[in-house]
CSV table of C-alpha atoms and ligand atoms in Angstrom, one decimal:
chain,number,residue,atom,x,y,z
A,1,MET,CA,-27.2,33.8,-20.5
A,2,ALA,CA,-28.5,32.9,-24.0
A,3,LYS,CA,-31.9,34.5,-24.8
A,4,LEU,CA,-33.4,31.0,-25.3
A,5,LYS,CA,-32.4,29.8,-21.9
A,6,GLU,CA,-33.7,33.0,-20.3
A,7,ARG,CA,-37.1,32.5,-22.0
A,8,LEU,CA,-37.2,28.8,-21.2
A,9,SER,CA,-36.5,29.6,-17.6
A,10,ALA,CA,-39.5,31.9,-17.4
A,11,LYS,CA,-41.6,29.2,-19.1
A,12,VAL,CA,-40.4,26.6,-16.6
A,13,GLN,CA,-41.5,28.8,-13.7
A,14,GLU,CA,-44.9,29.3,-15.3
A,15,GLN,CA,-45.5,25.6,-16.0
A,16,ARG,CA,-44.2,24.0,-12.8
A,17,PRO,CA,-47.2,25.0,-10.7
A,18,ARG,CA,-49.6,23.5,-13.2
A,19,THR,CA,-47.9,20.1,-13.0
A,20,GLN,CA,-47.6,20.3,-9.2
A,21,LYS,CA,-51.3,21.2,-8.8
A,22,LEU,CA,-52.3,18.2,-11.0
A,23,LEU,CA,-50.2,15.9,-8.9
A,24,LYS,CA,-51.3,17.3,-5.6
A,25,GLU,CA,-55.0,17.8,-6.2
A,26,HIS,CA,-55.9,15.4,-9.0
A,27,ALA,CA,-53.5,12.5,-8.9
A,28,ASP,CA,-56.4,10.0,-8.6
A,29,VAL,CA,-58.4,11.2,-11.6
A,30,LYS,CA,-58.6,8.5,-14.3
A,31,ILE,CA,-57.5,9.3,-17.9
A,32,GLY,CA,-58.1,5.8,-19.2
A,33,GLU,CA,-57.9,2.1,-18.3
A,34,VAL,CA,-55.6,-0.7,-19.5
A,35,THR,CA,-56.9,-3.9,-21.2
A,36,ILE,CA,-55.2,-7.3,-21.5
A,37,GLY,CA,-54.9,-6.5,-25.3
A,38,GLN,CA,-53.0,-3.3,-24.6
A,39,ALA,CA,-50.7,-4.9,-21.9
A,40,ILE,CA,-49.7,-7.7,-24.3
A,41,GLY,CA,-50.0,-5.5,-27.5
A,42,GLY,CA,-47.3,-2.9,-27.0
A,43,GLY,CA,-49.4,-0.4,-24.8
A,44,ARG,CA,-51.2,0.8,-27.9
A,45,GLY,CA,-53.6,3.7,-26.9
A,46,VAL,CA,-52.6,3.6,-23.2
A,47,ARG,CA,-52.3,7.2,-22.0
A,48,MET,CA,-49.3,7.2,-19.8
A,49,LEU,CA,-46.9,9.9,-21.2
A,50,VAL,CA,-47.2,13.7,-20.9
A,51,THR,CA,-45.7,16.2,-23.4
A,52,ASP,CA,-46.7,19.6,-24.6
A,53,ILE,CA,-44.2,19.6,-27.4
A,54,SER,CA,-46.2,17.8,-30.0
A,55,TYR,CA,-49.5,15.9,-30.3
A,56,LEU,CA,-50.5,13.2,-32.8
A,57,ASP,CA,-54.1,13.0,-33.8
A,58,PRO,CA,-54.8,9.7,-35.7
A,59,MET,CA,-56.7,11.4,-38.5
A,60,GLU,CA,-55.0,14.8,-38.7
A,61,GLY,CA,-51.4,13.8,-38.0
A,62,ILE,CA,-48.8,15.7,-36.0
A,63,ARG,CA,-49.0,19.2,-34.6
A,64,PHE,CA,-45.9,20.8,-33.2
A,65,ARG,CA,-46.8,23.1,-30.2
A,66,GLY,CA,-50.4,23.2,-31.6
A,67,LYS,CA,-49.4,24.0,-35.2
A,68,THR,CA,-49.8,21.7,-38.2
A,69,ILE,CA,-46.8,21.2,-40.5
A,70,PRO,CA,-47.8,23.9,-43.0
A,71,GLU,CA,-48.5,26.3,-40.2
A,72,THR,CA,-45.1,25.6,-38.6
A,73,PHE,CA,-43.2,26.2,-41.8
A,74,ALA,CA,-45.2,29.4,-42.5
A,75,ALA,CA,-44.7,30.9,-39.0
A,76,LEU,CA,-41.0,30.5,-38.3
A,77,PRO,CA,-38.3,32.9,-39.5
A,78,LYS,CA,-36.7,31.8,-42.8
A,79,VAL,CA,-33.1,31.7,-43.7
A,80,PRO,CA,-32.4,34.6,-46.2
A,81,GLY,CA,-32.9,33.3,-49.8
A,82,SER,CA,-34.5,30.1,-48.6
A,83,GLY,CA,-38.0,28.9,-48.6
A,84,TYR,CA,-37.6,27.0,-45.3
A,85,PRO,CA,-37.2,28.1,-41.7
A,86,TYR,CA,-34.0,28.0,-39.6
A,87,VAL,CA,-33.9,24.7,-37.6
A,88,GLU,CA,-32.6,26.9,-34.8
A,89,ALA,CA,-36.0,28.8,-34.8
A,90,PHE,CA,-37.8,25.5,-34.7
A,91,TRP,CA,-35.7,24.5,-31.7
A,92,TRP,CA,-36.8,27.7,-29.9
A,93,PHE,CA,-40.4,27.0,-30.9
A,94,LEU,CA,-40.4,23.4,-29.6
A,95,LEU,CA,-38.7,24.4,-26.3
A,96,THR,CA,-40.9,27.4,-25.5
A,97,GLY,CA,-44.0,27.1,-27.6
A,98,ASP,CA,-43.3,30.7,-28.9
A,99,VAL,CA,-42.4,31.7,-32.4
A,100,PRO,CA,-39.0,33.5,-32.1
A,101,THR,CA,-38.2,36.8,-33.7
A,102,ASN,CA,-35.5,37.0,-36.2
A,103,GLU,CA,-33.1,38.4,-33.6
A,104,GLU,CA,-33.9,35.6,-31.1
A,105,THR,CA,-33.4,33.0,-33.9
A,106,LEU,CA,-30.0,34.5,-34.7
A,107,ASP,CA,-29.1,34.2,-31.0
A,108,VAL,CA,-29.6,30.5,-31.2
A,109,VAL,CA,-27.8,30.3,-34.5
A,110,ARG,CA,-24.7,31.8,-32.8
A,111,GLU,CA,-25.2,29.5,-29.8
A,112,PHE,CA,-25.1,26.5,-32.0
A,113,GLN,CA,-22.2,27.8,-34.0
A,114,ALA,CA,-20.2,28.2,-30.7
A,115,HIS,CA,-20.9,24.5,-29.8
A,116,ARG,CA,-20.5,23.0,-33.3
A,117,GLU,CA,-16.9,21.7,-33.1
A,118,VAL,CA,-16.8,17.9,-32.7
A,119,PRO,CA,-14.1,16.7,-30.3
A,120,ALA,CA,-11.2,15.1,-32.3
A,121,TYR,CA,-11.5,11.8,-30.4
A,122,VAL,CA,-14.9,11.2,-32.0
A,123,GLY,CA,-13.2,10.9,-35.4
A,124,THR,CA,-10.6,8.5,-33.8
A,125,VAL,CA,-13.4,6.3,-32.4
A,126,LEU,CA,-15.3,6.2,-35.7
A,127,ARG,CA,-12.2,5.5,-37.7
A,128,ALA,CA,-11.4,2.6,-35.4
A,129,MET,CA,-14.7,0.9,-36.2
A,130,PRO,CA,-15.1,-1.6,-39.0
A,131,ARG,CA,-15.9,0.3,-42.3
A,132,ASP,CA,-18.9,-1.9,-42.8
A,133,ALA,CA,-20.4,-0.9,-39.4
A,134,HIS,CA,-23.9,0.5,-40.1
A,135,PRO,CA,-24.1,4.3,-40.1
A,136,MET,CA,-26.6,4.2,-37.2
A,137,VAL,CA,-24.1,2.2,-35.1
A,138,MET,CA,-21.5,4.9,-35.8
A,139,PHE,CA,-23.9,7.7,-35.1
A,140,SER,CA,-25.0,6.2,-31.7
A,141,THR,CA,-21.4,5.4,-30.8
A,142,ALA,CA,-20.3,9.0,-31.6
A,143,ILE,CA,-23.0,10.4,-29.3
A,144,LEU,CA,-22.1,8.0,-26.5
A,145,ALA,CA,-18.4,8.6,-26.9
A,146,MET,CA,-19.0,12.3,-26.1
A,147,GLU,CA,-20.7,11.5,-22.8
A,148,ARG,CA,-17.6,12.7,-20.9
A,149,GLU,CA,-18.5,16.2,-22.0
A,150,SER,CA,-21.8,16.2,-20.0
A,151,THR,CA,-22.4,19.3,-17.9
A,152,PHE,CA,-25.2,17.5,-16.2
A,153,VAL,CA,-22.8,14.9,-14.8
A,154,LYS,CA,-20.3,17.5,-13.6
A,155,ARG,CA,-23.0,19.5,-11.9
A,156,TYR,CA,-24.7,16.5,-10.4
A,157,ASN,CA,-21.4,15.4,-8.9
A,158,GLN,CA,-21.1,18.8,-7.3
A,159,GLY,CA,-24.5,18.5,-5.7
A,160,MET,CA,-26.7,20.3,-8.2
A,161,LYS,CA,-30.3,21.0,-6.8
A,162,LYS,CA,-33.2,19.1,-8.4
A,163,ASP,CA,-34.8,22.3,-9.7
A,164,GLU,CA,-31.6,23.1,-11.7
A,165,TYR,CA,-31.6,19.7,-13.5
A,166,TRP,CA,-33.3,21.2,-16.6
A,167,ASP,CA,-30.7,23.9,-16.8
A,168,ALA,CA,-27.8,21.4,-17.1
A,169,THR,CA,-29.9,19.2,-19.4
A,170,TYR,CA,-30.5,22.3,-21.6
A,171,ASP,CA,-26.7,22.9,-21.8
A,172,ASP,CA,-26.0,19.2,-22.7
A,173,ALA,CA,-28.9,19.3,-25.3
A,174,THR,CA,-27.6,22.5,-26.9
A,175,SER,CA,-24.0,21.2,-27.1
A,176,LEU,CA,-25.0,17.8,-28.4
A,177,LEU,CA,-27.6,19.0,-31.0
A,178,ALA,CA,-25.2,21.7,-32.4
A,179,LYS,CA,-22.7,18.9,-33.2
A,180,LEU,CA,-25.0,16.3,-34.7
A,181,PRO,CA,-25.0,17.6,-38.4
A,182,SER,CA,-21.2,17.7,-38.4
A,183,ILE,CA,-21.1,14.2,-36.9
A,184,ALA,CA,-23.5,12.9,-39.4
A,185,ALA,CA,-21.5,14.5,-42.2
A,186,LEU,CA,-18.3,13.1,-40.8
A,187,ILE,CA,-19.8,9.5,-40.8
A,188,TYR,CA,-21.1,10.0,-44.4
A,189,ARG,CA,-17.8,11.2,-45.8
A,190,LEU,CA,-15.8,8.7,-43.8
A,191,LYS,CA,-17.9,5.8,-45.0
A,192,TYR,CA,-18.7,6.7,-48.6
A,193,LYS,CA,-16.2,9.5,-49.7
A,194,GLY,CA,-12.9,8.0,-48.7
A,195,ASP,CA,-12.8,10.1,-45.5
A,196,ALA,CA,-12.3,13.3,-47.5
A,197,GLN,CA,-13.8,15.6,-44.9
A,198,ILE,CA,-15.1,19.1,-45.5
A,199,ALA,CA,-14.5,21.7,-42.7
A,200,ALA,CA,-17.5,23.4,-41.2
A,201,ASP,CA,-18.4,26.9,-42.4
A,202,PRO,CA,-18.6,29.0,-39.2
A,203,LYS,CA,-21.0,31.5,-40.9
A,204,LEU,CA,-23.7,28.9,-41.8
A,205,ASP,CA,-26.8,27.8,-39.9
A,206,PHE,CA,-27.7,24.2,-38.8
A,207,GLY,CA,-29.2,23.1,-42.2
A,208,GLY,CA,-26.8,25.1,-44.4
A,209,ASN,CA,-23.7,23.8,-42.7
A,210,PHE,CA,-24.9,20.3,-42.9
A,211,ALA,CA,-25.4,20.5,-46.7
A,212,HIS,CA,-21.9,22.2,-46.9
A,213,GLN,CA,-20.2,19.5,-44.9
A,214,MET,CA,-22.0,16.7,-46.7
A,215,GLY,CA,-20.7,18.2,-50.0
A,216,PHE,CA,-24.2,18.9,-51.5
A,217,ALA,CA,-25.0,22.1,-53.4
A,218,LYS,CA,-28.2,24.1,-53.0
A,219,PRO,CA,-31.1,23.5,-52.6
A,220,TYR,CA,-29.9,20.6,-50.4
A,221,ASP,CA,-29.6,23.0,-47.5
A,222,ASP,CA,-33.4,23.5,-47.8
A,223,VAL,CA,-33.9,19.8,-48.1
A,224,ALA,CA,-32.0,19.3,-44.9
A,225,ARG,CA,-34.0,22.0,-43.0
A,226,MET,CA,-37.3,20.5,-44.2
A,227,TYR,CA,-36.2,17.0,-43.4
A,228,PHE,CA,-34.9,17.7,-39.9
A,229,ILE,CA,-38.0,19.7,-38.9
A,230,LEU,CA,-40.4,17.0,-40.4
A,231,HIS,CA,-38.7,14.2,-38.5
A,232,SER,CA,-38.2,16.0,-35.2
A,233,ASP,CA,-41.1,14.9,-33.0
A,234,HIS,CA,-44.1,12.6,-33.1
A,235,GLU,CA,-45.4,12.9,-29.5
A,236,SER,CA,-43.8,10.7,-26.8
A,237,GLY,CA,-44.8,7.1,-27.4
A,238,ASN,CA,-42.8,6.3,-30.5
A,239,VAL,CA,-39.8,4.1,-29.8
A,240,SER,CA,-37.0,6.7,-30.2
A,241,ALA,CA,-38.8,9.4,-28.1
A,242,HIS,CA,-40.0,6.9,-25.5
A,243,THR,CA,-36.5,5.3,-25.1
A,244,THR,CA,-34.8,8.7,-24.8
A,245,HIS,CA,-37.4,9.7,-22.1
A,246,LEU,CA,-37.1,6.4,-20.3
A,247,VAL,CA,-33.3,6.4,-20.1
A,248,ALA,CA,-33.2,10.0,-19.1
A,249,SER,CA,-35.7,9.3,-16.3
A,250,ALA,CA,-32.9,7.4,-14.5
A,251,LEU,CA,-31.0,10.8,-14.7
A,252,SER,CA,-28.7,9.3,-17.3
A,253,ASP,CA,-27.6,12.4,-19.1
A,254,ALA,CA,-28.6,13.5,-22.6
A,255,TYR,CA,-25.7,11.7,-24.3
A,256,TYR,CA,-26.7,8.3,-22.8
A,257,ALA,CA,-30.4,9.0,-23.5
A,258,LEU,CA,-30.1,10.2,-27.1
A,259,SER,CA,-27.7,7.3,-28.0
A,260,ALA,CA,-30.3,4.8,-26.7
A,261,GLY,CA,-33.1,6.6,-28.5
A,262,ILE,CA,-31.1,6.4,-31.8
A,263,ASP,CA,-30.6,2.7,-31.2
A,264,GLY,CA,-34.4,2.4,-31.1
A,265,LEU,CA,-34.8,4.4,-34.3
A,266,ALA,CA,-32.5,1.9,-36.0
A,267,GLY,CA,-35.2,-0.8,-36.1
A,268,PRO,CA,-36.9,-1.6,-39.4
A,269,LEU,CA,-40.3,-1.1,-37.9
A,270,HIS,CA,-39.3,2.4,-36.9
A,271,GLY,CA,-36.8,4.9,-38.6
A,272,LEU,CA,-34.9,2.2,-40.5
A,273,ALA,CA,-38.0,1.9,-42.7
A,274,ASN,CA,-36.7,4.8,-44.8
A,275,GLN,CA,-33.8,2.7,-46.0
A,276,GLU,CA,-36.0,-0.3,-46.3
A,277,VAL,CA,-38.3,1.6,-48.7
A,278,LEU,CA,-35.4,2.3,-51.0
A,279,ARG,CA,-34.1,-1.2,-50.7
A,280,TRP,CA,-37.6,-2.5,-51.7
A,281,ILE,CA,-37.8,-0.2,-54.7
A,282,MET,CA,-34.3,-1.1,-55.9
A,283,LYS,CA,-35.0,-4.8,-55.6
A,284,PHE,CA,-38.3,-4.3,-57.5
A,285,GLN,CA,-36.5,-2.4,-60.3
A,286,GLU,CA,-33.8,-5.1,-60.5
A,287,LYS,CA,-36.5,-7.8,-60.9
A,288,LEU,CA,-38.2,-5.7,-63.7
A,289,GLY,CA,-34.8,-5.9,-65.5
A,290,GLY,CA,-35.4,-2.6,-67.4
A,291,ALA,CA,-39.1,-3.0,-68.0
A,292,GLU,CA,-41.5,-0.1,-67.2
A,293,PRO,CA,-43.1,-0.3,-63.8
A,294,THR,CA,-46.9,-0.6,-64.1
A,295,GLU,CA,-49.7,-0.7,-61.6
A,296,GLU,CA,-50.0,-4.4,-62.3
A,297,ASN,CA,-46.3,-5.3,-61.6
A,298,VAL,CA,-46.2,-3.0,-58.5
A,299,LYS,CA,-49.3,-4.8,-57.2
A,300,GLN,CA,-47.7,-8.2,-57.9
A,301,ALA,CA,-44.5,-7.2,-56.0
A,302,LEU,CA,-46.4,-5.9,-53.0
A,303,TRP,CA,-48.3,-9.2,-52.8
A,304,ASP,CA,-45.0,-11.1,-53.2
A,305,THR,CA,-43.7,-9.2,-50.2
A,306,LEU,CA,-46.8,-9.9,-48.1
A,307,LYS,CA,-46.9,-13.5,-49.1
A,308,ALA,CA,-43.3,-13.9,-48.0
A,309,GLY,CA,-44.4,-12.8,-44.6
A,310,GLN,CA,-42.7,-9.4,-44.8
A,311,VAL,CA,-44.1,-5.9,-44.2
A,312,ILE,CA,-44.5,-3.3,-46.9
A,313,PRO,CA,-42.0,-0.7,-45.6
A,314,GLY,CA,-43.3,2.9,-45.4
A,315,TYR,CA,-46.9,1.8,-44.9
A,316,GLY,CA,-48.9,1.5,-41.7
A,317,HIS,CA,-48.7,3.2,-38.4
A,318,ALA,CA,-49.4,2.5,-34.7
A,319,VAL,CA,-51.4,5.7,-34.2
A,320,LEU,CA,-52.1,7.3,-37.6
A,321,ARG,CA,-55.2,6.2,-39.6
A,322,LYS,CA,-54.7,8.2,-42.7
A,323,THR,CA,-51.8,9.4,-45.0
A,324,ASP,CA,-49.1,10.9,-42.8
A,325,PRO,CA,-49.0,14.7,-43.3
A,326,ARG,CA,-45.2,14.3,-43.3
A,327,TYR,CA,-45.5,12.1,-46.4
A,328,VAL,CA,-47.8,14.8,-47.9
A,329,ALA,CA,-45.3,17.6,-47.2
A,330,GLN,CA,-42.5,15.7,-48.9
A,331,MET,CA,-44.8,14.7,-51.8
A,332,GLU,CA,-45.6,18.4,-52.3
A,333,PHE,CA,-41.9,19.2,-52.3
A,334,CYS,CA,-41.4,16.6,-55.0
A,335,GLN,CA,-44.3,17.9,-57.1
A,336,LYS,CA,-42.7,21.3,-57.0
A,337,HIS,CA,-39.0,20.4,-57.4
A,338,LEU,CA,-38.8,17.0,-59.1
A,339,PRO,CA,-42.2,16.2,-60.7
A,340,HIS,CA,-40.7,14.2,-63.6
A,341,ASP,CA,-38.3,12.1,-61.5
A,342,PRO,CA,-38.8,8.4,-62.4
A,343,LEU,CA,-38.4,7.3,-58.7
A,344,PHE,CA,-41.0,9.9,-57.6
A,345,LYS,CA,-43.4,8.6,-60.2
A,346,LEU,CA,-42.8,5.1,-59.0
A,347,VAL,CA,-43.4,6.1,-55.4
A,348,ASN,CA,-46.7,7.7,-56.5
A,349,MET,CA,-47.7,4.5,-58.3
A,350,ILE,CA,-47.0,2.5,-55.1
A,351,TYR,CA,-49.2,5.1,-53.2
A,352,LYS,CA,-52.0,4.5,-55.7
A,353,VAL,CA,-51.8,0.7,-55.4
A,354,ALA,CA,-50.5,-0.2,-51.9
A,355,PRO,CA,-53.4,1.0,-49.7
A,356,GLY,CA,-55.8,-1.3,-51.7
A,357,VAL,CA,-53.5,-4.3,-51.5
A,358,LEU,CA,-53.0,-3.8,-47.7
A,359,THR,CA,-56.7,-3.4,-47.2
A,360,GLU,CA,-57.4,-6.6,-49.2
A,361,HIS,CA,-54.6,-8.3,-47.2
A,362,GLY,CA,-56.7,-7.4,-44.2
A,363,LYS,CA,-54.2,-7.2,-41.4
A,364,THR,CA,-52.9,-3.6,-41.0
A,365,LYS,CA,-55.1,-1.1,-39.2
A,366,ASN,CA,-53.7,1.6,-41.4
A,367,PRO,CA,-53.0,1.0,-45.1
A,368,TRP,CA,-51.7,4.5,-45.7
A,369,PRO,CA,-48.1,5.7,-46.1
A,370,ASN,CA,-46.0,7.1,-43.3
A,371,VAL,CA,-43.1,9.6,-43.4
A,372,ASP,CA,-40.6,6.9,-44.6
A,373,ALA,CA,-42.4,6.1,-47.9
A,374,GLN,CA,-41.4,9.3,-49.5
A,375,SER,CA,-38.2,10.6,-47.8
A,376,GLY,CA,-35.6,8.5,-49.7
A,377,VAL,CA,-36.8,9.7,-53.1
A,378,ILE,CA,-35.7,13.3,-52.3
A,379,GLN,CA,-32.3,12.2,-51.0
A,380,TRP,CA,-31.7,10.0,-54.0
A,381,TYR,CA,-32.7,12.8,-56.4
A,382,TYR,CA,-30.2,15.2,-54.8
A,383,GLY,CA,-27.4,12.7,-55.0
A,384,LEU,CA,-27.5,11.0,-51.6
A,385,LYS,CA,-27.8,7.4,-52.9
A,386,GLU,CA,-26.3,5.5,-50.0
A,387,TRP,CA,-29.6,4.5,-48.5
A,388,ASP,CA,-28.2,2.9,-45.4
A,389,PHE,CA,-27.4,6.4,-44.3
A,390,TYR,CA,-31.0,7.7,-44.5
A,391,THR,CA,-31.9,6.8,-40.9
A,392,VAL,CA,-29.0,9.0,-39.7
A,393,LEU,CA,-30.8,11.9,-41.3
A,394,PHE,CA,-34.0,10.9,-39.4
A,395,GLY,CA,-31.8,10.7,-36.3
A,396,VAL,CA,-30.5,14.2,-36.5
A,397,GLY,CA,-34.0,15.5,-36.9
A,398,ARG,CA,-35.4,13.3,-34.1
A,399,ALA,CA,-32.8,14.6,-31.7
A,400,ILE,CA,-34.4,18.0,-31.8
A,401,GLY,CA,-37.7,16.6,-30.5
A,402,VAL,CA,-36.4,14.2,-27.9
A,403,LEU,CA,-33.8,16.6,-26.5
A,404,ALA,CA,-36.5,19.3,-26.1
A,405,ASN,CA,-38.6,16.6,-24.3
A,406,ILE,CA,-36.0,15.5,-21.8
A,407,THR,CA,-35.2,19.1,-21.0
A,408,TRP,CA,-38.8,19.6,-20.0
A,409,ASP,CA,-38.9,16.2,-18.3
A,410,ARG,CA,-36.2,17.5,-15.9
A,411,ALA,CA,-37.9,20.9,-15.6
A,412,LEU,CA,-41.1,19.4,-14.4
A,413,GLY,CA,-39.4,16.9,-12.2
A,414,TYR,CA,-40.8,13.8,-13.9
A,415,PRO,CA,-39.7,10.8,-11.8
A,416,ILE,CA,-37.9,7.6,-12.9
A,417,GLU,CA,-40.2,5.7,-15.2
A,418,ARG,CA,-41.2,2.3,-13.8
A,419,PRO,CA,-44.6,0.9,-14.9
A,420,LYS,CA,-45.8,-2.3,-13.2
A,421,SER,CA,-45.7,-5.8,-14.7
A,422,VAL,CA,-48.2,-8.6,-14.2
A,423,THR,CA,-47.8,-12.3,-14.9
A,424,THR,CA,-49.7,-14.3,-17.6
A,425,LYS,CA,-51.4,-16.2,-14.7
A,426,MET,CA,-52.6,-12.9,-13.3
A,427,LEU,CA,-54.1,-12.0,-16.7
A,428,GLU,CA,-55.8,-15.4,-16.9
A,429,ASP,CA,-57.2,-15.1,-13.4
A,430,VAL,CA,-58.6,-11.6,-14.2
A,431,ALA,CA,-60.0,-12.9,-17.6
A,432,SER,CA,-61.7,-15.8,-16.0
A,433,LYS,CA,-63.0,-13.6,-13.2
A,434,ALA,CA,-61.2,-15.7,-10.6
A,435,ILE,CA,-60.0,-12.4,-9.3
A,436,HIS,CA,-60.9,-8.8,-9.9
A,437,HIS,CA,-58.3,-6.5,-11.4
A,438,ASP,CA,-58.4,-4.4,-8.2
A,439,GLU,CA,-56.9,-7.4,-6.4
A,440,LEU,CA,-53.8,-7.0,-8.5
A,441,GLY,CA,-52.9,-3.9,-6.5
A,442,SER,CA,-52.3,-0.4,-7.8
A,443,ASP,CA,-48.5,0.1,-7.5
B,501,NMX,N1,-47.1,-4.4,-44.3
B,501,NMX,C1,-47.6,-5.6,-43.9
B,501,NMX,N2,-48.2,-5.9,-42.8
B,501,NMX,C2,-48.4,-4.8,-41.9
B,501,NMX,C3,-48.0,-3.5,-42.2
B,501,NMX,C4,-47.3,-3.3,-43.5
B,501,NMX,N3,-46.9,-2.1,-43.8
B,501,NMX,N4,-48.4,-2.7,-41.2
B,501,NMX,C5,-49.0,-3.5,-40.3
B,501,NMX,N5,-49.0,-4.8,-40.7
B,501,NMX,C6,-49.5,-6.0,-40.0
B,501,NMX,C7,-48.7,-6.1,-38.7
B,501,NMX,O1,-47.4,-6.7,-38.9
B,501,NMX,C8,-49.6,-6.9,-37.9
B,501,NMX,O2,-49.5,-8.2,-38.3
B,501,NMX,P1,-49.6,-9.4,-37.2
B,501,NMX,O3,-51.1,-9.4,-36.7
B,501,NMX,O4,-49.3,-10.6,-38.0
B,501,NMX,O5,-48.6,-9.2,-36.1
B,501,NMX,C9,-51.0,-6.4,-38.3
B,501,NMX,O6,-50.8,-5.8,-39.6
B,501,NMX,C10,-51.6,-5.3,-37.4
B,501,NMX,O7,-50.6,-4.3,-37.2
B,501,NMX,P2,-51.1,-2.8,-36.9
B,501,NMX,O8,-51.9,-2.8,-35.6
B,501,NMX,O9,-51.8,-2.2,-38.1
B,501,NMX,O10,-49.7,-2.0,-36.8
B,501,NMX,P3,-48.8,-1.9,-35.5
B,501,NMX,O11,-49.2,-0.7,-34.7
B,501,NMX,O12,-48.6,-3.2,-34.8
B,501,NMX,O13,-47.4,-1.5,-36.2
B,501,NMX,C11,-46.0,-0.4,-37.8
B,501,NMX,C12,-47.1,-0.3,-36.8
B,501,NMX,C13,-45.5,0.9,-38.3
B,501,NMX,C14,-44.8,-1.1,-37.0
B,501,NMX,C15,-46.4,-1.3,-38.9
B,501,NMX,O14,-47.4,-0.7,-39.7
B,501,NMX,C16,-45.3,-1.7,-39.9
B,501,NMX,O15,-44.6,-2.7,-39.6
B,501,NMX,N6,-45.1,-0.9,-41.0
B,501,NMX,C17,-44.0,-1.2,-41.9
B,501,NMX,C18,-42.7,-0.6,-41.4
B,501,NMX,C19,-42.7,0.9,-41.4
B,501,NMX,O16,-43.0,1.6,-42.4
B,501,NMX,N7,-42.3,1.5,-40.2
B,501,NMX,C20,-42.2,2.9,-40.1
B,501,NMX,C21,-43.1,3.6,-39.2
B,501,NMX,C22,-42.9,5.1,-39.1
B,501,NMX,N8,-41.6,5.4,-38.5
B,501,NMX,O17,-40.8,6.0,-39.1
B,501,NMX,O18,-41.3,4.9,-37.4
B,502,MLT,C1,-42.3,8.4,-35.6
B,502,MLT,O1,-42.1,9.5,-36.3
B,502,MLT,O2,-41.7,8.2,-34.5
B,502,MLT,C2,-43.0,7.3,-36.3
B,502,MLT,O3,-44.0,7.8,-37.1
B,502,MLT,C3,-43.5,6.2,-35.4
B,502,MLT,C4,-44.5,6.6,-34.3
B,502,MLT,O4,-45.0,7.7,-34.2
B,502,MLT,O5,-44.9,5.7,-33.6
């Protein structure tokens, strides 16, 4: 058994009694209440999901297993000659909450290498798709096409016991995750490089092999490692994580669940915002027609966007109320590696101006930038200029978090998700005090 699975098994045995005790002895204890505004308004602030893998504080931003982004990068074993950790070490850390040793990390590296090969039929499926299919459609389709590989389904059909579900989910998650960088690179080279594919290098790690198969030289391997870790998890309520969790709760396997989660990530209010940021910037530069960007013309373009009834991509957040620390981490990377890049300078200028414009506009609860405002600049600088591919990069990273989450969902026996609906008339009756909310029933 892989070292990681062994450790995870011990953690599962430790954690299960805690969840069982809460359910058995404290199931009626309230952790909040739901208002009409929350029921209509996308469940904002409703505490109804449980995960120990990451937590998002509105002011501080994300912590992975209790660690901030800089603490996470500092703690995990680094790839030799690289400033960034192995993605494989991060996977161990998200699953177990423990920082792996170098030896443990290399065990995961070998496990991923053993599962890296993408079935040939995935290429056949992707090549049969229209060449103008969006890369996110191709990514989701590739994942879904591999569903026939699911160990969970095979074992389920053989009568697997409920307390073994996590074990089969772990196997599916490992096999799927290990293939994602190669699938992403296959899509990239198929769509933009005339289908000139680059074979995997069996010696390389997750991030290193991705850079290699994409055809980008160093330090793109570090960019990839940083990018995948930063985008991995943002607690459970975001659309991609919640969708993956929801679909998996029906015991749909990891392939179905991740493919659905990726579909959610493809929305412009979620992960697609990273391509929208680049699109906005390119349109803005086109309008300038060679003139220098200034705070004044940036401000004007932001107002034009708002007045046209559109959102400023890369700004705002459903939970965060300050600059996203993932934005800061990428900004610091740019300050170190590409301080004089014109696109980076422009993004900084937008950062200077946009929060004021959005505050004056007066709608958004958070005028500060999120992860997507900065991420395209780095890709562009290193030569990845096909911005409609950017959300696939987000998707490879997000898979790490959501696959860790559904493994734990099955370990802790979380049931099928099925919140209750009410009708508009019921809300009107409660609002007018014609009935008390207790009369709506509790199921
Ligand atoms: N530009 C213009 N208007 C905005 C923006 C923005 N960046 N952000 C929020 N608003 C508006 C929002 O559309 C809403 O308007 P209305 O009342 O007319 O419906 C109002 O402000 C209140 O929204 P909030 O409560 O502040 O935000 P909410 O939680 O509903 O939505 C986002 C959060 C992230 C969907 C929203 O801020 C947004 O659309 N941002 C731009 C797209 C983006 O960058 N998404 C990426 C998020 C991160 N990710 O990767 O997923
Ligand atoms: C994410 O990383 O999922 C986004 O920031 C959106 C969110 O957390 O709601």
